[in-house]
Short mmCIF file of N, CA and C and ligand atoms in Angstrom, two decimals:
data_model
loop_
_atom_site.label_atom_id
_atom_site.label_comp_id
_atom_site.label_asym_id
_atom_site.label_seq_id
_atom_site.Cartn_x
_atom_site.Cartn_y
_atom_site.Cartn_z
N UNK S 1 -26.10 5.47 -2.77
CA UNK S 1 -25.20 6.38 -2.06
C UNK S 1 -25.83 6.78 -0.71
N UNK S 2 -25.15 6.81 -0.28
CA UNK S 2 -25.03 7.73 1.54
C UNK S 2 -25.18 9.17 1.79
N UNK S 3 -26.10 9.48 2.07
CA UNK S 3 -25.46 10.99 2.85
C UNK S 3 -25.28 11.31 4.55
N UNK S 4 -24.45 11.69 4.92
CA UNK S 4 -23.86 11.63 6.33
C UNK S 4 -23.99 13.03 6.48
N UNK S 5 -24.05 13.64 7.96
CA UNK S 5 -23.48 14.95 8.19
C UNK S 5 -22.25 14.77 8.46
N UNK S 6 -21.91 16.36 7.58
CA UNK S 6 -20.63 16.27 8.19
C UNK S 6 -19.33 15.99 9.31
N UNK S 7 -20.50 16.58 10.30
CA UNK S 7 -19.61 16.85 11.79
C UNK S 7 -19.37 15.27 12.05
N UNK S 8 -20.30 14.22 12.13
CA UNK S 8 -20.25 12.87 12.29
C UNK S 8 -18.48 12.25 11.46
N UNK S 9 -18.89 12.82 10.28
CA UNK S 9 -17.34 12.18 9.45
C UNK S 9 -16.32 13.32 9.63
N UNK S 10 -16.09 13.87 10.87
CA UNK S 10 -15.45 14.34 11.56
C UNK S 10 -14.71 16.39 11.10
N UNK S 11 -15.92 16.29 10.23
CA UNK S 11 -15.12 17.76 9.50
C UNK S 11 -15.76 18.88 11.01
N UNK S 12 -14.74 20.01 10.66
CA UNK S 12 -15.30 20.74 12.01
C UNK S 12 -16.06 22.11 11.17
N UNK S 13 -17.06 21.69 11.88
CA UNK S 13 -18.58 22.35 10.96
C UNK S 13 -19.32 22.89 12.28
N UNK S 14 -19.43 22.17 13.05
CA UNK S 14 -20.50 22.25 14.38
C UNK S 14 -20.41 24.12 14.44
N UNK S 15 -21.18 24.39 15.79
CA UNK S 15 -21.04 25.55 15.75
C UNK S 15 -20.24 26.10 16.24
N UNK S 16 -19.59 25.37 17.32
CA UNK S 16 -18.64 26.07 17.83
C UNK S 16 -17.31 25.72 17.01
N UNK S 17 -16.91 24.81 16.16
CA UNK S 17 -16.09 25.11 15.41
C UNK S 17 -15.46 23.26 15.48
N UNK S 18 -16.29 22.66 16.07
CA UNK S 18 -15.52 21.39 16.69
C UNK S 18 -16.20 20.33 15.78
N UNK S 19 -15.72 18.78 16.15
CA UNK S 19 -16.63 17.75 14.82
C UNK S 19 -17.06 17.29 16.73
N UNK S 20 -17.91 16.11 15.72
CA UNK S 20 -18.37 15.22 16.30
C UNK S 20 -18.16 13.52 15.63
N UNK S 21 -16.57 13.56 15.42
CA UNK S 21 -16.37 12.34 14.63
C UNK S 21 -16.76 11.00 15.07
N UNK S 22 -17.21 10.00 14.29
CA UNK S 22 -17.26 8.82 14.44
C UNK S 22 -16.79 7.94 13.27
N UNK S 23 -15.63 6.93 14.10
CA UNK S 23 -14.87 6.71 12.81
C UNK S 23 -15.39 5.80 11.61
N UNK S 24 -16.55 5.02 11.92
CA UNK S 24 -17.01 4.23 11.33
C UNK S 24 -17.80 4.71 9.91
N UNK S 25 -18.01 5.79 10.22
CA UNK S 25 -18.74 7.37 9.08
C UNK S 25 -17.58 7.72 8.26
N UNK S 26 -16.77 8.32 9.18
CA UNK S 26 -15.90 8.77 8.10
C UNK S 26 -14.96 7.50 7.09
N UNK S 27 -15.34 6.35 7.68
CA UNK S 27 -14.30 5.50 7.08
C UNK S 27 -15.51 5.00 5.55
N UNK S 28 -16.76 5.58 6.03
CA UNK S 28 -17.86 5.15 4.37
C UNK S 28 -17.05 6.38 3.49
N UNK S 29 -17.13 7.15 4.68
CA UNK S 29 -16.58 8.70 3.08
C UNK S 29 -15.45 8.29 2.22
N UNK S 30 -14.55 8.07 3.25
CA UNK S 30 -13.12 7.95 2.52
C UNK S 30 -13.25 6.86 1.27
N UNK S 31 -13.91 5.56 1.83
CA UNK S 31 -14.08 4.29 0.80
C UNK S 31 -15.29 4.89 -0.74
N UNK S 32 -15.83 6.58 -0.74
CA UNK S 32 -16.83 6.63 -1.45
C UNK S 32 -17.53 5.97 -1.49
N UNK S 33 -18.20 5.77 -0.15
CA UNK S 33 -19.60 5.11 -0.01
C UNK S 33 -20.63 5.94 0.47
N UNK S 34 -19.85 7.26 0.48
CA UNK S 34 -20.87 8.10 1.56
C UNK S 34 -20.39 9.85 1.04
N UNK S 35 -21.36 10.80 0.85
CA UNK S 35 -20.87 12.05 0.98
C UNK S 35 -21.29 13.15 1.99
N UNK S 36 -20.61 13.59 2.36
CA UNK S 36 -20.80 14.74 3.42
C UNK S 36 -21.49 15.92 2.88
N UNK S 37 -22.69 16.02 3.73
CA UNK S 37 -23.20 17.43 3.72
C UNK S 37 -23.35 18.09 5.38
N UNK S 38 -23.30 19.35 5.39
CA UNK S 38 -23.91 20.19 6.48
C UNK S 38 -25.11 21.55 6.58
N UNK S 39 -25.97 21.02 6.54
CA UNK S 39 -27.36 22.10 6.21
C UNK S 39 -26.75 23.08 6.78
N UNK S 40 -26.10 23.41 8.00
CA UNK S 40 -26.44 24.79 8.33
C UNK S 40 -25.21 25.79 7.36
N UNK S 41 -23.97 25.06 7.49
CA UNK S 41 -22.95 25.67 6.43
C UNK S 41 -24.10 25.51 4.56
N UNK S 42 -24.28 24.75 4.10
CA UNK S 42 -25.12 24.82 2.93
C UNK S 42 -26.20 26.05 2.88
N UNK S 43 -26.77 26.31 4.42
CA UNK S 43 -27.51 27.31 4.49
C UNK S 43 -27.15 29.10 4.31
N UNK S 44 -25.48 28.95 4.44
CA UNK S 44 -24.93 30.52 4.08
C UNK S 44 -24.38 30.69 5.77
N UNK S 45 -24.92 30.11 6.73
CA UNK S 45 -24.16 29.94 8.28
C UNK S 45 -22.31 29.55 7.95
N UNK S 46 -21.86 30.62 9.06
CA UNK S 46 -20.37 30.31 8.95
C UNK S 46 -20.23 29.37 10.20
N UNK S 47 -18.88 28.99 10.68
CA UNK S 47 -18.43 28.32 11.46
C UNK S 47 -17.13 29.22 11.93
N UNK S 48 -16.68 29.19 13.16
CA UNK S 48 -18.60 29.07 14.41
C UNK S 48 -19.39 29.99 14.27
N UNK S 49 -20.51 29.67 15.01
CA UNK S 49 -21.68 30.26 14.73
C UNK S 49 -22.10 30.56 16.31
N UNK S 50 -23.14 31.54 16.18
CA UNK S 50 -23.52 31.18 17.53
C UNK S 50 -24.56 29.62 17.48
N UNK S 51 -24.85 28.67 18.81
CA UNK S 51 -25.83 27.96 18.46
C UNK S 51 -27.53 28.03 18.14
N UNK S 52 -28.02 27.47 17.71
CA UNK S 52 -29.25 27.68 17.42
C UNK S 52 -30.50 26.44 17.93
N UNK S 53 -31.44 26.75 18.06
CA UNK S 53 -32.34 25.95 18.71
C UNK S 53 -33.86 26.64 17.55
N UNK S 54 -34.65 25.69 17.67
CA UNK S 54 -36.33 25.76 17.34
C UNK S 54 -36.88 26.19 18.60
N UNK S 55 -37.71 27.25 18.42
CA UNK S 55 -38.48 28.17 18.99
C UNK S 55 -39.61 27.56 19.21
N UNK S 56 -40.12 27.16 19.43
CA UNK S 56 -42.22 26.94 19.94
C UNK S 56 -42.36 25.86 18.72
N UNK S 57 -41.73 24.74 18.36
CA UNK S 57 -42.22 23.54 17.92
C UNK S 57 -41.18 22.74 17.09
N UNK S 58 -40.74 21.84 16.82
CA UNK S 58 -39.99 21.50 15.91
C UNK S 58 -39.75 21.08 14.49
N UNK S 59 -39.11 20.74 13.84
CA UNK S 59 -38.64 21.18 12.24
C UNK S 59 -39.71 21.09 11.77
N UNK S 60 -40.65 20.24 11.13
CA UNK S 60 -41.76 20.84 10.70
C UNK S 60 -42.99 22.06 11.15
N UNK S 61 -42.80 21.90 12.19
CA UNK S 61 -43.62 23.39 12.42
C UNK S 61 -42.70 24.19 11.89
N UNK S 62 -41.61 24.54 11.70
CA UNK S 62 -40.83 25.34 11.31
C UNK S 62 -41.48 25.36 9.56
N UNK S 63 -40.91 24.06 8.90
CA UNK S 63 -41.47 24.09 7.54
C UNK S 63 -42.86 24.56 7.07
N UNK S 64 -43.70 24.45 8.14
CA UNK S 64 -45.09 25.35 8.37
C UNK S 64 -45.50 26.75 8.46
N UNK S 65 -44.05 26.94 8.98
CA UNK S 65 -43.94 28.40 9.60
C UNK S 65 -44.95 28.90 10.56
N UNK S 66 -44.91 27.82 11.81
CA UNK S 66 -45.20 27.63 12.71
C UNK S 66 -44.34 28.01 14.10
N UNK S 67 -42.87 28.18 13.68
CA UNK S 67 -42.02 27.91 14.40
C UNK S 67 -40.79 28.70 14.06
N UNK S 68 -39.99 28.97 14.44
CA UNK S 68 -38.93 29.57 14.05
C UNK S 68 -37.51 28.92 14.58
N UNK S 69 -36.63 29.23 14.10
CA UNK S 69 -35.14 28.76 14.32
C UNK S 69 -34.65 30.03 15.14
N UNK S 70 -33.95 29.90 15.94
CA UNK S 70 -33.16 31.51 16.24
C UNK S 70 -31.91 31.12 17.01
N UNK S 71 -30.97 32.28 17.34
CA UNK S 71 -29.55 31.55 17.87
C UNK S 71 -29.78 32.19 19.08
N UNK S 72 -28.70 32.27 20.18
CA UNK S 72 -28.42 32.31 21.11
C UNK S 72 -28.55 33.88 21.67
N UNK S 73 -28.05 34.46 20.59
CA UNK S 73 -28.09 36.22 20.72
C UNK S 73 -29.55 36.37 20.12
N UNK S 74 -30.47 35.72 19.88
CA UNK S 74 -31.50 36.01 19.57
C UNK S 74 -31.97 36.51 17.44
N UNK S 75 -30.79 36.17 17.42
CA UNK S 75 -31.33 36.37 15.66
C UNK S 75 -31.40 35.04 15.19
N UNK S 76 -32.88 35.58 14.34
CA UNK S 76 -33.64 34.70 13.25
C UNK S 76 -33.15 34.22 12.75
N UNK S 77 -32.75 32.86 12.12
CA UNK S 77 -32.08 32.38 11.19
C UNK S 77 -32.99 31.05 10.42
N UNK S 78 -34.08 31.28 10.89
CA UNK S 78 -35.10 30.25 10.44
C UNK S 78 -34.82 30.09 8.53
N UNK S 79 -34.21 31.33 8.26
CA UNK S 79 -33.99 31.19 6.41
C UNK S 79 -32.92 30.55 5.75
N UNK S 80 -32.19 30.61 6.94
CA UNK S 80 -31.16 29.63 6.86
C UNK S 80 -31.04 27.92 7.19
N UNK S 81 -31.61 28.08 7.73
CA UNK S 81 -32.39 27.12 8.36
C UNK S 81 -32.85 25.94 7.44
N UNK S 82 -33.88 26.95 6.65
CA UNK S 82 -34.60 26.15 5.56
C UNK S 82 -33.84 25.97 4.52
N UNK S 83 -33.42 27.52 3.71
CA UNK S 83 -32.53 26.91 2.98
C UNK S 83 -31.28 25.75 2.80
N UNK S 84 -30.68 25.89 4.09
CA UNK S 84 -30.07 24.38 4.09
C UNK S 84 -30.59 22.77 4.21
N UNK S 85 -31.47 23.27 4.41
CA UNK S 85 -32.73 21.80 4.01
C UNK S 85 -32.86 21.28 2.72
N UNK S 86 -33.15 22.85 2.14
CA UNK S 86 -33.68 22.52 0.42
C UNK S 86 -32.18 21.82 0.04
N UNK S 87 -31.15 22.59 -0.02
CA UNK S 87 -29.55 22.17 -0.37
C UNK S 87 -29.59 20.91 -0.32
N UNK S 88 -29.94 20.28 1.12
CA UNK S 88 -29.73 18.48 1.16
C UNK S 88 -30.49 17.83 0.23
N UNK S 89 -31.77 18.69 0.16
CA UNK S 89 -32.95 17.45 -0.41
C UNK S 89 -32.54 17.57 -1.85
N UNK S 90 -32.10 18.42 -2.84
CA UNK S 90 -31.09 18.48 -4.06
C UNK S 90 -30.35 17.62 -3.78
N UNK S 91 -29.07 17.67 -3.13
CA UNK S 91 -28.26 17.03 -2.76
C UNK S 91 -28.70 15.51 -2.75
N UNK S 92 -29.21 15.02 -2.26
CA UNK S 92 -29.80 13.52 -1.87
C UNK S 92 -30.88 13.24 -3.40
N UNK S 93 -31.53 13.72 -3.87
CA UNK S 93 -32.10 13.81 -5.44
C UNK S 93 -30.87 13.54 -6.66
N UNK S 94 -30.10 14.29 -6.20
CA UNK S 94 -28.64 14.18 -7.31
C UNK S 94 -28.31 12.99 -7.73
N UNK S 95 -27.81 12.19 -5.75
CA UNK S 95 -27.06 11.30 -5.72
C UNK S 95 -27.91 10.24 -5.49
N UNK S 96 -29.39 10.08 -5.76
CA UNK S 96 -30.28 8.91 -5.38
C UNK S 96 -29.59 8.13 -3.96
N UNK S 97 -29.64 9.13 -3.21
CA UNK S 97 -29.29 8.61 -1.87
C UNK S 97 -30.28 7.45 -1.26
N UNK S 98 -30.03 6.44 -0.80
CA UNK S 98 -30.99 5.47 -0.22
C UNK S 98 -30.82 5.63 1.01
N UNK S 99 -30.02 6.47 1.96
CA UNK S 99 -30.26 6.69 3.30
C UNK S 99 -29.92 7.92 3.42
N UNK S 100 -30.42 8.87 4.26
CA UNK S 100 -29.38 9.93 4.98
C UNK S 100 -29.43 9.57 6.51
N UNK S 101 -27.74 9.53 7.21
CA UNK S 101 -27.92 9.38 8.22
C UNK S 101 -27.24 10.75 9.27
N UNK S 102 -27.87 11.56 9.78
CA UNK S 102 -28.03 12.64 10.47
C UNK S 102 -27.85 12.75 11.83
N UNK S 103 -26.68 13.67 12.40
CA UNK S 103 -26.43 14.12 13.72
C UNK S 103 -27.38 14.46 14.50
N UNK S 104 -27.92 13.15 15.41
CA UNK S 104 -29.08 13.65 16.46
C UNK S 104 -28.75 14.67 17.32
N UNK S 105 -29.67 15.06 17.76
CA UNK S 105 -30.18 16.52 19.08
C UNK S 105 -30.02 17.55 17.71
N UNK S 106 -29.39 17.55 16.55
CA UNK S 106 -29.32 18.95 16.19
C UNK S 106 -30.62 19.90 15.73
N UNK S 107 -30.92 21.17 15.60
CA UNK S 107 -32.15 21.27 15.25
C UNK S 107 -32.07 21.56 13.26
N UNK S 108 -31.09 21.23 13.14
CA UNK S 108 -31.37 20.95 11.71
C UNK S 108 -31.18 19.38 11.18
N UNK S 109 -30.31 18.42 11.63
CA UNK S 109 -29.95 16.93 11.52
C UNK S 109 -30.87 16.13 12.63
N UNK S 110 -31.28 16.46 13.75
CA UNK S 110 -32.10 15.88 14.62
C UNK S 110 -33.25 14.93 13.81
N UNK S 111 -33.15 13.49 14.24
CA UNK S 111 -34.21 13.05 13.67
C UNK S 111 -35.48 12.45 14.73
N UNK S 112 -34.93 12.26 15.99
CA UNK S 112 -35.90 11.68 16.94
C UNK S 112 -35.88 12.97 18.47
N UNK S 113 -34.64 13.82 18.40
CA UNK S 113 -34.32 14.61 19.38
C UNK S 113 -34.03 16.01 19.53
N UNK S 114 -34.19 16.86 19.92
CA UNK S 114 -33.50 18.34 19.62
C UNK S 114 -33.86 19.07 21.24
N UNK S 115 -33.01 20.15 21.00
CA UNK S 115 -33.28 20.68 22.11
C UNK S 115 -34.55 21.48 22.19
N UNK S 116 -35.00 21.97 23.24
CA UNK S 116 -36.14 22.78 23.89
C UNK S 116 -36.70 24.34 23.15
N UNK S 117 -35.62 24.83 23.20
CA UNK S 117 -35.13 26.07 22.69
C UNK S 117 -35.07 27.17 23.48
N UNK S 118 -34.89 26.77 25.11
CA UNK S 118 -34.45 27.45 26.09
C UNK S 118 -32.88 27.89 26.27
N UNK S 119 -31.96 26.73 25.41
CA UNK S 119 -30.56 27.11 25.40
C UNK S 119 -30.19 26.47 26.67
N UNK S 120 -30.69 25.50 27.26
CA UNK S 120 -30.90 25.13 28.43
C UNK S 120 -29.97 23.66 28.46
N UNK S 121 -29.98 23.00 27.35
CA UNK S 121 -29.16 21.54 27.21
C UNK S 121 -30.19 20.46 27.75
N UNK S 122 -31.68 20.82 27.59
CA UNK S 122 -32.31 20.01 27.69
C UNK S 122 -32.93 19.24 26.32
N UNK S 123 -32.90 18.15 26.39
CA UNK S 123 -33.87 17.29 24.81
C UNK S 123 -35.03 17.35 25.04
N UNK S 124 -35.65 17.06 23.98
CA UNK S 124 -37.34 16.82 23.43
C UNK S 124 -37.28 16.08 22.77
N UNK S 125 -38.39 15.46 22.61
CA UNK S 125 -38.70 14.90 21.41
C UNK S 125 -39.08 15.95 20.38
N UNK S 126 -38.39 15.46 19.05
CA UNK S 126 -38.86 16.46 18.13
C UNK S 126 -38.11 16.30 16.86
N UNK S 127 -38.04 16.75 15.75
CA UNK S 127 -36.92 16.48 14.38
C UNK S 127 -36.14 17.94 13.59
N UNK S 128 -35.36 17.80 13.71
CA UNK S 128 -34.62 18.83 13.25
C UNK S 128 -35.09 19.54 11.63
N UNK S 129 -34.98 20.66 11.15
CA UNK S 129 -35.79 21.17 9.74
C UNK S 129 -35.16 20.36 8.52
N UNK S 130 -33.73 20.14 8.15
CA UNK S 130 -33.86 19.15 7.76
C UNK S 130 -34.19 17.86 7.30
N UNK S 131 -33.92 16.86 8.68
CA UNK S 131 -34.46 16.18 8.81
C UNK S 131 -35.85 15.61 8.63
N UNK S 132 -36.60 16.61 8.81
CA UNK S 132 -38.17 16.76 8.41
C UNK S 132 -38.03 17.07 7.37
N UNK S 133 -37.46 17.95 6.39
CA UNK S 133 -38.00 17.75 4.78
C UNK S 133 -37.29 16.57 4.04
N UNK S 134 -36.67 16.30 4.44
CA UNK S 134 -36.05 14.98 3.91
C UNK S 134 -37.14 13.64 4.00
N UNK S 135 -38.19 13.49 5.59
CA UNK S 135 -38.81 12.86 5.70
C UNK S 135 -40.29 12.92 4.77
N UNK S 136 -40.18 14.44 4.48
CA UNK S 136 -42.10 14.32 3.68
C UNK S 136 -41.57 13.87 2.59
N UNK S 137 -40.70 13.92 2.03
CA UNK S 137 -40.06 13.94 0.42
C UNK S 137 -39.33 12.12 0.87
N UNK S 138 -39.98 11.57 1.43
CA UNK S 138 -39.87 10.29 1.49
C UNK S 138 -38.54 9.43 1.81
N UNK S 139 -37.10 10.62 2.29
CA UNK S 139 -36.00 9.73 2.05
C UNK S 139 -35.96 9.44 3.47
N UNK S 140 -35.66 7.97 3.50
CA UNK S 140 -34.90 8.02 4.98
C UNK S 140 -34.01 8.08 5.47
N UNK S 141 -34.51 8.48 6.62
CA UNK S 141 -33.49 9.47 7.57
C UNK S 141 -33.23 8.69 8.99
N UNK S 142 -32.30 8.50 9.50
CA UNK S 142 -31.59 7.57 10.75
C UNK S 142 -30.59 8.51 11.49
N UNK S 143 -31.06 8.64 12.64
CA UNK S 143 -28.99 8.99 13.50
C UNK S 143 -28.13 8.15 13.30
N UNK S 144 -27.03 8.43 13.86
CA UNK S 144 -25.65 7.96 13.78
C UNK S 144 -26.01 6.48 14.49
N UNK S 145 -26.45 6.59 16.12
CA UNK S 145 -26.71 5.83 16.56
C UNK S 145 -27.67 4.64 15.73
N UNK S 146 -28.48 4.78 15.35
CA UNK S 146 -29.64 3.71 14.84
C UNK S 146 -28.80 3.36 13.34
N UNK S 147 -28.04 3.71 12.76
CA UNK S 147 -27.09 3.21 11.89
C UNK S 147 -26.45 2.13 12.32
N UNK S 148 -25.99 2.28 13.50
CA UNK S 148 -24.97 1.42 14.10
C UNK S 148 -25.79 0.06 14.73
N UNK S 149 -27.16 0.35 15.01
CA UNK S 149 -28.12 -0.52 15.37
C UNK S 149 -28.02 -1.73 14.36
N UNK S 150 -28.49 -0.96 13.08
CA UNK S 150 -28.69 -1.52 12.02
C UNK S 150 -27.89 -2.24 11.07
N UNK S 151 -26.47 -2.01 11.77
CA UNK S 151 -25.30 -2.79 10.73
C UNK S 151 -25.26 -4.14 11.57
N UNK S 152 -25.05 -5.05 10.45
CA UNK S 152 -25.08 -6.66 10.40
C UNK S 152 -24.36 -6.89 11.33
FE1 SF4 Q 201 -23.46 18.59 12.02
FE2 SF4 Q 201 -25.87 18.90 10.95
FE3 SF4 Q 201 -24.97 20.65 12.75
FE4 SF4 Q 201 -23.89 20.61 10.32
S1 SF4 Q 201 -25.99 21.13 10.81
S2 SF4 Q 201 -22.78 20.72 12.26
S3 SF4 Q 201 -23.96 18.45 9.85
S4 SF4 Q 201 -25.41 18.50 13.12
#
């Protein structure tokens, strides 16, 4: 089995309330080849939300508690954060997922990119909290893009 983020298989989750569909995702869901999760909704976050960014390092410094998550108005949400991490990595344990493939730049789905945490719309290199516990706990993890790399 598959796990996808949501916003990718087009549900409107993001924060501001919008998807980020790509039809080739949502067309694994529909065929049950794939199930949708969204850490930050799994995390107790509503939609919309304000957005959120990693503070002084990314998702694993966070899992370190090195780092923090926070939104735009300035509240903590690093607990949310995590907890929607743990949710996936259940989630993906359940369904013996052999891939998760995850909405890059996000700072919870980000697997190669995220923002700064200036709120600025600049990238880094870096991995979303998610994304990083999914990676110590051995599953792999791909963007949307490098999915698409990777099909035959
Ligand atoms: Fe999409 Fe992940 Fe953000 Fe949810 S947390 S809206 S699945 S990028």
């Amino acid at each position: 089995m598959i796990l996808v983020s949501s916003c990718i298989a087009g549900l409107e989750v993001r924060y501001n309330g919008s998807h980020c569909l790509v039809e080739k995702i949502q067309k694994l869901v529909n065929e049950n080849k794939a199930i949708t999760i969204c850490p930050e909704m799994l995390g107790g976050l509503s939609t919309p939300r304000e957005p959120a960014e990693i503070i002084g390092g990314d998702g694993n410094d966070v899992l370190d508690g090195k780092a923090k998550v926070m939104n735009r108005v300035g509240a903590d949400v690093t607990e949310q954060f995590i907890k929607g991490a743990y949710a996936v990595l259940e989630k993906a344990k359940e369904v013996s997922a052999t891939i998760v493939v995850l909405k890059e730049n996000s700072p919870s789905c980000g697997s190669s990119m995220i923002y700064n945490g200036e709120f600025i719309g600049k990238k880094i290199a870096g991995i979303g909290v998610t994304a990083a516990l999914l990676k110590r706990n051995g599953i792999r993890v791909i963007s949307e893009e490098q999915f698409f790399e990777n099909l035959p």
